[in-house]
Each structure stands twice: as C-alpha cells, then as structure tokens.
Amino acid sequence: KEDILNHMKFRHPENVSTALKSCTYQDIILENEFIEIVTITQNKSFQKPLSGGEFKPKHCLALIKTALIVPYRNRTSQLAIFINYMHFFLQKQNIHYRIFVANQNDTLPFNRAKMLNYGASLAMKLNYDCLVLHDVDLLPINVGNIYGCAKLPRHMSCNLDTFRYNLPYLSIFGGAISISTKQFKMVNGMSNSFYGWGGEDDDFYRRVNTSGLKPCRFDPEVNRYIMLSHKKQDANKNRFLLMKLAVRESENDGLNSLLHHWSIKLEDLYTYITVS
Ligand code: NGS
C-alpha cells in the first residue's frame, strides 16, 4: 500500500502563508477502511460543500485537488444516491475536490466521452490538476482508494461486483479512471464521435497508451466498487468502425473540436453543465 503513495502525484499547497500543515494520506490508505452505503451517510463529520459542490478540508492544506466529472443524462435517482454518497466518501480523504455533472441535453444517443470532455474543459479553466472521470452508477467502497491522480493514468474501477471482481479484459479503461489534466490535454481528451454504448473508453485507452502513458492500476483490495443497477443502453453498431477511424482522427477529434454550447449552474452539491 505504501507503493500507492509513491505513485500518487502531490501538488504544492496553493496558500503556504496559512499556519495549516499539509494533509496526510498515508493513514487513510493504510487504514484500508471499508464503508457501507448505509453507514457512511450517518457520518456526523460531514461538512456542507461550497456552492457548486466544492470542498476543502479545514484542518490541513490538501495536496490533492481533484475534479470529479460525471457524464449524465436522465438518471435522477442514481444521481441523488451518487452525489450524496460521494461527498461523504471524499470528505474522509482530506482532499480538495469538486463534483461536476455534465448533462447531455438532446435526443441523440448518449455520448459519454463528449460529456467528459466538457466537464474536463471546465475543470481545466478552474485550475483542477487532476481529473477523475466517473460513471454515475459506480460507488467506491474503500476509503483507501484516494481520488487523486497517480503519475500515470489509472484505471480505478478494476474490482467491480458486477464483473465478479475480475477484469473482463486487460485493457478495459471505463467506469472510473483518473488522469492528470496535463496528460488529458496531451492526448486531446477523448473522441467526440462515439454516440451510444461502447468503444469510447477503448479508444481513450489507445490514445493514452500510444502516447507512452500506459495506464496503471492499484491493489484490487483498495479498488473495490459496486454498481447500481440500470437498464443497459443500446450499443453503438458503428463502434468498431469508429475505433478504426479514430486512430487517424485523434488530433482533430477531442478537446480541440468541442463547440462550447453549454450553460453552467452552481447547485448546492455539484456544478451542473448542460450541453446542448
Ligand atoms: C466493452 C466495450 C467497452 C465497455 C466494456 C465494459 O466490450 O466500451 O465492454 O462494458 N467495448 C466495445 O464495445 C468495443 S460494461 O459491461 O461495463 O457496460 O466499457
């Protein structure tokens, strides 16, 4: 577990003039505490986040500043469970974080990667240096799974109940991943071309891998997740063709080809980006 700390990227605190000491992470990882969905929300130490769903620990200076980005459309009850749970979970980690929900407001098939690009663009403008790209139906259950960036992009949700705690294939890179903003920019984010289920995460794996950023994973014990049940989306029939075409298109299809048709609303528990 100490290896995990060696792989984490820590930033210098923004405000060194305060008397606060830097937050520590070692105890959290080594404690290896499993939490249950029911008990976590009874935690009395919960602090109301700042408007837009931002939180900074009060007793120490966070060395990790993370934007948690959730691609979203029309799953109200899952969003409520996720947001409530994640604030309790993340506040146990001594990190500075903010939750962004990127909502696709049209009738086209869902474009998960494009929503993640929008969330990441806003997070970059607000100087978040670590991105966690996260599906709304996944809940981490071990607080030792620090929501920060490692030196390499990290596949976080590698130990998932619905996969019977196995990896379906080695290069799977969906669900929940972390990547530094610098690395995300370097690969031009994700492709905007994948409408419907499947393939966009495999294409993203290819982008990072071919840029020399081979993704890593941590100890499965600390990377346990449960998935909330939902109806499966329709698969994108063109995904294999798109994956082939995407190899040539990565430089022009991604962060640099987003049209900024969005609006931003600060909700109490998250920042809501509506993409039309
Ligand atoms: C692969 C998909 C990925 C998807 C993964 C797990 O087959 O996009 O399954 O999906 N790749 C292609 O279709 C090319 S899951 O069971 O979590 O819905 O992430």
Short mmCIF file of C-alpha atoms and ligand atoms in Angstrom, two decimals:
data_model
loop_
_atom_site.label_atom_id
_atom_site.label_comp_id
_atom_site.label_asym_id
_atom_site.label_seq_id
_atom_site.Cartn_x
_atom_site.Cartn_y
_atom_site.Cartn_z
CA LYS A 1 0.00 0.00 0.00
CA GLU A 2 2.94 2.30 0.59
CA ASP A 3 3.68 1.85 -3.10
CA ILE A 4 0.42 3.64 -3.78
CA LEU A 5 1.76 6.75 -2.07
CA ASN A 6 4.88 6.62 -4.22
CA HIS A 7 2.69 6.62 -7.30
CA MET A 8 0.45 9.47 -6.23
CA LYS A 9 1.15 12.94 -7.56
CA PHE A 10 1.04 15.63 -4.89
CA ARG A 11 0.79 19.31 -5.68
CA HIS A 12 2.28 22.13 -3.65
CA PRO A 13 -0.35 23.82 -1.50
CA GLU A 14 -1.74 26.98 -3.05
CA ASN A 15 -1.64 29.03 0.07
CA VAL A 16 1.51 28.45 2.04
CA SER A 17 1.04 31.55 4.16
CA THR A 18 -1.54 29.90 6.42
CA ALA A 19 -0.49 28.12 9.56
CA LEU A 20 -2.08 24.87 8.38
CA LYS A 21 0.06 21.80 7.85
CA SER A 22 -0.24 19.77 4.67
CA CYS A 23 -2.82 16.99 4.79
CA THR A 24 -1.50 13.45 5.03
CA TYR A 25 -2.74 10.46 3.05
CA GLN A 26 -0.72 7.58 4.38
CA ASP A 27 -3.03 6.82 7.30
CA ILE A 28 -6.06 6.81 5.05
CA ILE A 29 -4.55 4.27 2.68
CA LEU A 30 -3.10 2.05 5.36
CA GLU A 31 -6.26 2.11 7.42
CA ASN A 32 -7.92 0.40 4.48
CA GLU A 33 -11.39 1.04 5.81
CA PHE A 34 -14.37 -0.46 4.05
CA ILE A 35 -17.52 1.54 4.30
CA GLU A 36 -21.09 0.68 3.73
CA ILE A 37 -23.51 2.77 1.82
CA VAL A 38 -25.85 2.87 4.81
CA THR A 39 -23.33 3.79 7.48
CA ILE A 40 -21.40 6.35 5.51
CA THR A 41 -24.27 8.80 5.29
CA GLN A 42 -24.66 8.72 9.07
CA ASN A 43 -21.19 10.19 9.48
CA LYS A 44 -21.58 13.24 11.67
CA SER A 45 -18.40 14.90 10.43
CA PHE A 46 -19.96 15.78 7.06
CA GLN A 47 -19.49 19.42 6.03
CA LYS A 48 -21.79 21.17 3.62
CA PRO A 49 -19.72 21.78 0.47
CA LEU A 50 -19.31 25.22 -1.06
CA SER A 51 -21.83 26.10 -3.74
CA GLY A 52 -21.14 24.06 -6.88
CA GLY A 53 -20.08 21.03 -4.82
CA GLU A 54 -16.54 22.11 -3.89
CA PHE A 55 -14.89 21.01 -0.68
CA LYS A 56 -11.55 21.79 1.00
CA PRO A 57 -10.52 20.23 4.31
CA LYS A 58 -10.44 22.82 7.11
CA HIS A 59 -7.78 21.38 9.37
CA CYS A 60 -5.00 20.93 6.79
CA LEU A 61 -3.89 22.03 3.32
CA ALA A 62 -4.87 19.47 0.72
CA LEU A 63 -2.09 18.23 -1.54
CA ILE A 64 -4.61 16.73 -3.95
CA LYS A 65 -7.02 18.86 -5.97
CA THR A 66 -9.43 16.78 -7.98
CA ALA A 67 -12.32 17.43 -10.32
CA LEU A 68 -14.76 14.53 -10.24
CA ILE A 69 -16.55 14.53 -13.58
CA VAL A 70 -19.74 12.60 -14.15
CA PRO A 71 -21.28 12.19 -17.64
CA TYR A 72 -25.02 12.18 -17.21
CA ARG A 73 -28.48 12.02 -18.69
CA ASN A 74 -31.81 11.25 -17.14
CA ARG A 75 -30.90 9.06 -14.18
CA THR A 76 -32.26 11.21 -11.36
CA SER A 77 -32.40 8.62 -8.62
CA GLN A 78 -28.91 7.31 -9.36
CA LEU A 79 -27.53 10.83 -9.38
CA ALA A 80 -29.04 11.51 -5.95
CA ILE A 81 -27.51 8.35 -4.50
CA PHE A 82 -24.15 9.00 -6.14
CA ILE A 83 -23.81 12.65 -5.15
CA ASN A 84 -24.83 12.11 -1.55
CA TYR A 85 -22.59 9.10 -1.15
CA MET A 86 -19.56 10.66 -2.84
CA HIS A 87 -19.47 13.76 -0.65
CA PHE A 88 -19.32 11.58 2.46
CA PHE A 89 -16.75 9.30 0.88
CA LEU A 90 -14.47 12.06 -0.43
CA GLN A 91 -14.58 14.11 2.74
CA LYS A 92 -12.95 11.22 4.55
CA GLN A 93 -9.94 11.58 2.25
CA ASN A 94 -8.52 15.01 3.12
CA ILE A 95 -8.61 16.10 -0.50
CA HIS A 96 -9.78 19.27 -2.19
CA TYR A 97 -12.45 18.26 -4.70
CA ARG A 98 -15.37 19.48 -6.71
CA ILE A 99 -18.09 17.44 -8.41
CA PHE A 100 -19.07 18.33 -11.99
CA VAL A 101 -22.09 16.74 -13.67
CA ALA A 102 -22.14 17.09 -17.46
CA ASN A 103 -25.68 16.60 -18.73
CA GLN A 104 -26.41 15.81 -22.37
CA ASN A 105 -29.50 17.82 -23.23
CA ASP A 106 -30.57 16.42 -26.60
CA THR A 107 -32.27 13.35 -28.03
CA LEU A 108 -29.24 11.83 -29.76
CA PRO A 109 -27.81 8.60 -28.33
CA PHE A 110 -25.74 9.25 -25.22
CA ASN A 111 -22.21 10.49 -25.86
CA ARG A 112 -20.32 9.67 -22.68
CA ALA A 113 -16.90 10.79 -23.89
CA LYS A 114 -18.12 14.15 -25.13
CA MET A 115 -19.72 14.87 -21.75
CA LEU A 116 -16.42 14.00 -20.08
CA ASN A 117 -14.60 16.40 -22.42
CA TYR A 118 -16.98 19.21 -21.44
CA GLY A 119 -16.54 18.52 -17.74
CA ALA A 120 -12.76 18.37 -18.15
CA SER A 121 -12.72 21.68 -20.09
CA LEU A 122 -14.47 23.47 -17.26
CA ALA A 123 -12.30 21.80 -14.62
CA MET A 124 -9.20 22.94 -16.52
CA LYS A 125 -10.45 26.52 -16.65
CA LEU A 126 -10.86 26.32 -12.87
CA ASN A 127 -7.31 25.00 -12.43
CA TYR A 128 -8.03 21.48 -11.26
CA ASP A 129 -4.91 19.50 -11.95
CA CYS A 130 -6.37 16.04 -11.53
CA LEU A 131 -9.44 14.63 -13.28
CA VAL A 132 -11.44 11.65 -12.14
CA LEU A 133 -13.79 10.58 -14.95
CA HIS A 134 -16.57 8.65 -13.28
CA ASP A 135 -19.80 6.88 -14.21
CA VAL A 136 -22.82 7.76 -12.08
CA ASP A 137 -23.62 4.12 -11.32
CA LEU A 138 -20.34 3.25 -9.59
CA LEU A 139 -19.71 3.56 -5.87
CA PRO A 140 -16.24 3.00 -4.39
CA ILE A 141 -16.39 1.22 -1.05
CA ASN A 142 -12.88 1.56 0.33
CA VAL A 143 -11.75 4.99 1.52
CA GLY A 144 -8.14 3.96 0.90
CA ASN A 145 -8.96 4.43 -2.79
CA ILE A 146 -7.74 8.02 -2.87
CA TYR A 147 -9.44 10.15 -5.51
CA GLY A 148 -6.24 11.74 -6.76
CA CYS A 149 -4.02 11.27 -9.77
CA ALA A 150 -1.14 8.84 -9.96
CA LYS A 151 1.92 9.58 -12.09
CA LEU A 152 0.25 7.59 -14.87
CA PRO A 153 -3.43 7.48 -15.86
CA ARG A 154 -5.13 5.00 -13.55
CA HIS A 155 -7.99 2.60 -14.09
CA MET A 156 -9.71 2.86 -10.72
CA SER A 157 -12.81 0.66 -11.03
CA CYS A 158 -10.86 -2.54 -11.65
CA ASN A 159 -12.51 -4.61 -8.95
CA LEU A 160 -16.21 -4.47 -9.60
CA ASP A 161 -19.03 -6.60 -8.17
CA THR A 162 -20.88 -6.94 -11.48
CA PHE A 163 -17.71 -8.40 -13.07
CA ARG A 164 -17.42 -10.73 -10.06
CA TYR A 165 -14.31 -8.75 -9.06
CA ASN A 166 -12.43 -9.70 -12.21
CA LEU A 167 -11.21 -7.75 -15.21
CA PRO A 168 -13.20 -8.74 -18.33
CA TYR A 169 -10.14 -7.81 -20.43
CA LEU A 170 -6.78 -6.34 -19.60
CA SER A 171 -7.07 -3.00 -21.38
CA ILE A 172 -10.54 -2.14 -20.04
CA PHE A 173 -10.46 1.55 -19.19
CA GLY A 174 -14.04 2.62 -18.47
CA GLY A 175 -16.06 3.14 -15.32
CA ALA A 176 -13.84 5.30 -13.14
CA ILE A 177 -10.39 6.47 -14.14
CA SER A 178 -8.00 9.20 -13.04
CA ILE A 179 -5.72 11.23 -15.28
CA SER A 180 -3.87 14.50 -14.75
CA THR A 181 -5.20 17.49 -16.69
CA LYS A 182 -1.80 17.80 -18.32
CA GLN A 183 -1.98 14.24 -19.64
CA PHE A 184 -5.63 14.64 -20.68
CA LYS A 185 -4.68 17.72 -22.73
CA MET A 186 -1.69 15.95 -24.19
CA VAL A 187 -3.90 13.25 -25.75
CA ASN A 188 -6.55 15.80 -26.84
CA GLY A 189 -9.05 14.35 -24.37
CA MET A 190 -11.48 11.74 -25.62
CA SER A 191 -13.16 11.35 -29.02
CA ASN A 192 -16.46 13.22 -29.52
CA SER A 193 -17.65 10.78 -32.19
CA PHE A 194 -18.99 7.87 -30.15
CA TYR A 195 -22.80 8.06 -29.79
CA GLY A 196 -24.37 5.12 -27.94
CA TRP A 197 -22.79 2.45 -25.76
CA GLY A 198 -19.27 1.14 -26.21
CA GLY A 199 -15.85 1.77 -27.64
CA GLU A 200 -15.12 5.34 -26.50
CA ASP A 201 -13.21 4.11 -23.46
CA ASP A 202 -11.23 1.61 -25.55
CA ASP A 203 -10.33 4.42 -27.92
CA PHE A 204 -9.22 6.52 -24.96
CA TYR A 205 -7.06 3.64 -23.74
CA ARG A 206 -5.41 3.59 -27.17
CA ARG A 207 -4.84 7.36 -27.03
CA VAL A 208 -3.07 7.28 -23.67
CA ASN A 209 -1.22 4.07 -24.34
CA THR A 210 0.19 5.19 -27.70
CA SER A 211 1.31 8.45 -26.06
CA GLY A 212 3.57 6.47 -23.75
CA LEU A 213 1.22 6.80 -20.76
CA LYS A 214 0.47 3.14 -20.13
CA PRO A 215 -2.37 3.13 -17.59
CA CYS A 216 -1.78 1.63 -14.15
CA ARG A 217 -3.96 0.00 -11.52
CA PHE A 218 -3.55 -0.22 -7.75
CA ASP A 219 -4.13 -3.08 -5.37
CA PRO A 220 -7.58 -4.53 -6.17
CA GLU A 221 -8.36 -4.62 -2.45
CA VAL A 222 -8.48 -0.82 -2.32
CA ASN A 223 -10.21 -0.54 -5.70
CA ARG A 224 -13.48 -2.26 -4.91
CA TYR A 225 -16.66 -0.85 -6.42
CA ILE A 226 -20.31 -1.71 -6.52
CA MET A 227 -22.51 -0.87 -9.47
CA LEU A 228 -26.05 0.45 -9.14
CA SER A 229 -28.39 -1.49 -11.39
CA HIS A 230 -29.78 0.11 -14.51
CA LYS A 231 -31.14 -0.68 -17.94
CA LYS A 232 -28.36 -1.23 -20.44
CA GLN A 233 -28.08 1.40 -23.19
CA ASP A 234 -28.29 0.43 -26.84
CA ALA A 235 -24.90 -0.47 -28.23
CA ASN A 236 -23.40 1.72 -30.92
CA LYS A 237 -23.38 -0.52 -34.00
CA ASN A 238 -20.63 1.57 -35.62
CA ARG A 239 -18.25 1.43 -32.71
CA PHE A 240 -15.70 -0.93 -34.25
CA LEU A 241 -15.53 1.12 -37.44
CA LEU A 242 -15.25 4.32 -35.40
CA MET A 243 -12.43 2.83 -33.37
CA LYS A 244 -10.54 2.15 -36.61
CA LEU A 245 -11.16 5.65 -37.98
CA ALA A 246 -10.32 7.25 -34.64
CA VAL A 247 -6.72 6.15 -34.96
CA ARG A 248 -6.20 8.77 -37.69
CA GLU A 249 -8.54 11.37 -36.22
CA SER A 250 -7.31 11.75 -32.63
CA GLU A 251 -5.50 15.02 -33.30
CA ASN A 252 -8.65 16.69 -34.66
CA ASP A 253 -11.33 14.96 -32.61
CA GLY A 254 -11.36 15.72 -28.90
CA LEU A 255 -10.85 18.70 -26.60
CA ASN A 256 -9.86 20.89 -29.54
CA SER A 257 -13.06 20.21 -31.51
CA LEU A 258 -15.62 20.92 -28.75
CA LEU A 259 -18.20 23.58 -29.54
CA HIS A 260 -18.86 25.42 -26.33
CA HIS A 261 -22.64 25.28 -26.43
CA TRP A 262 -23.09 24.88 -22.72
CA SER A 263 -24.52 26.54 -19.67
CA ILE A 264 -23.25 26.23 -16.12
CA LYS A 265 -25.30 26.23 -12.94
CA LEU A 266 -23.99 26.02 -9.39
CA GLU A 267 -26.14 23.56 -7.48
CA ASP A 268 -25.64 23.03 -3.73
CA LEU A 269 -23.86 19.71 -4.17
CA TYR A 270 -22.41 19.87 -7.69
CA THR A 271 -21.68 22.05 -10.69
CA TYR A 272 -24.19 21.27 -13.41
CA ILE A 273 -23.06 21.68 -17.01
CA THR A 274 -25.82 21.47 -19.59
CA VAL A 275 -24.59 20.64 -23.06
CA SER A 276 -26.95 21.25 -25.95
C1 NGS B 1 -16.52 -3.48 -23.94
C2 NGS B 1 -16.82 -2.14 -24.57
C3 NGS B 1 -16.41 -1.02 -23.64
C4 NGS B 1 -17.11 -1.23 -22.28
C5 NGS B 1 -16.78 -2.60 -21.74
C6 NGS B 1 -17.46 -2.89 -20.42
O1 NGS B 1 -16.92 -4.52 -24.78
O2 NGS B 1 -16.76 0.21 -24.20
O3 NGS B 1 -17.19 -3.59 -22.68
O4 NGS B 1 -18.79 -2.57 -20.51
N1 NGS B 1 -16.06 -2.03 -25.84
C7 NGS B 1 -16.63 -2.17 -27.04
O5 NGS B 1 -17.80 -2.40 -27.20
C8 NGS B 1 -15.72 -2.02 -28.23
S1 NGS B 1 -19.78 -2.69 -19.29
O6 NGS B 1 -20.03 -4.09 -19.06
O7 NGS B 1 -19.20 -2.04 -18.14
O8 NGS B 1 -21.02 -1.98 -19.73
O9 NGS B 1 -16.70 -0.25 -21.35
#
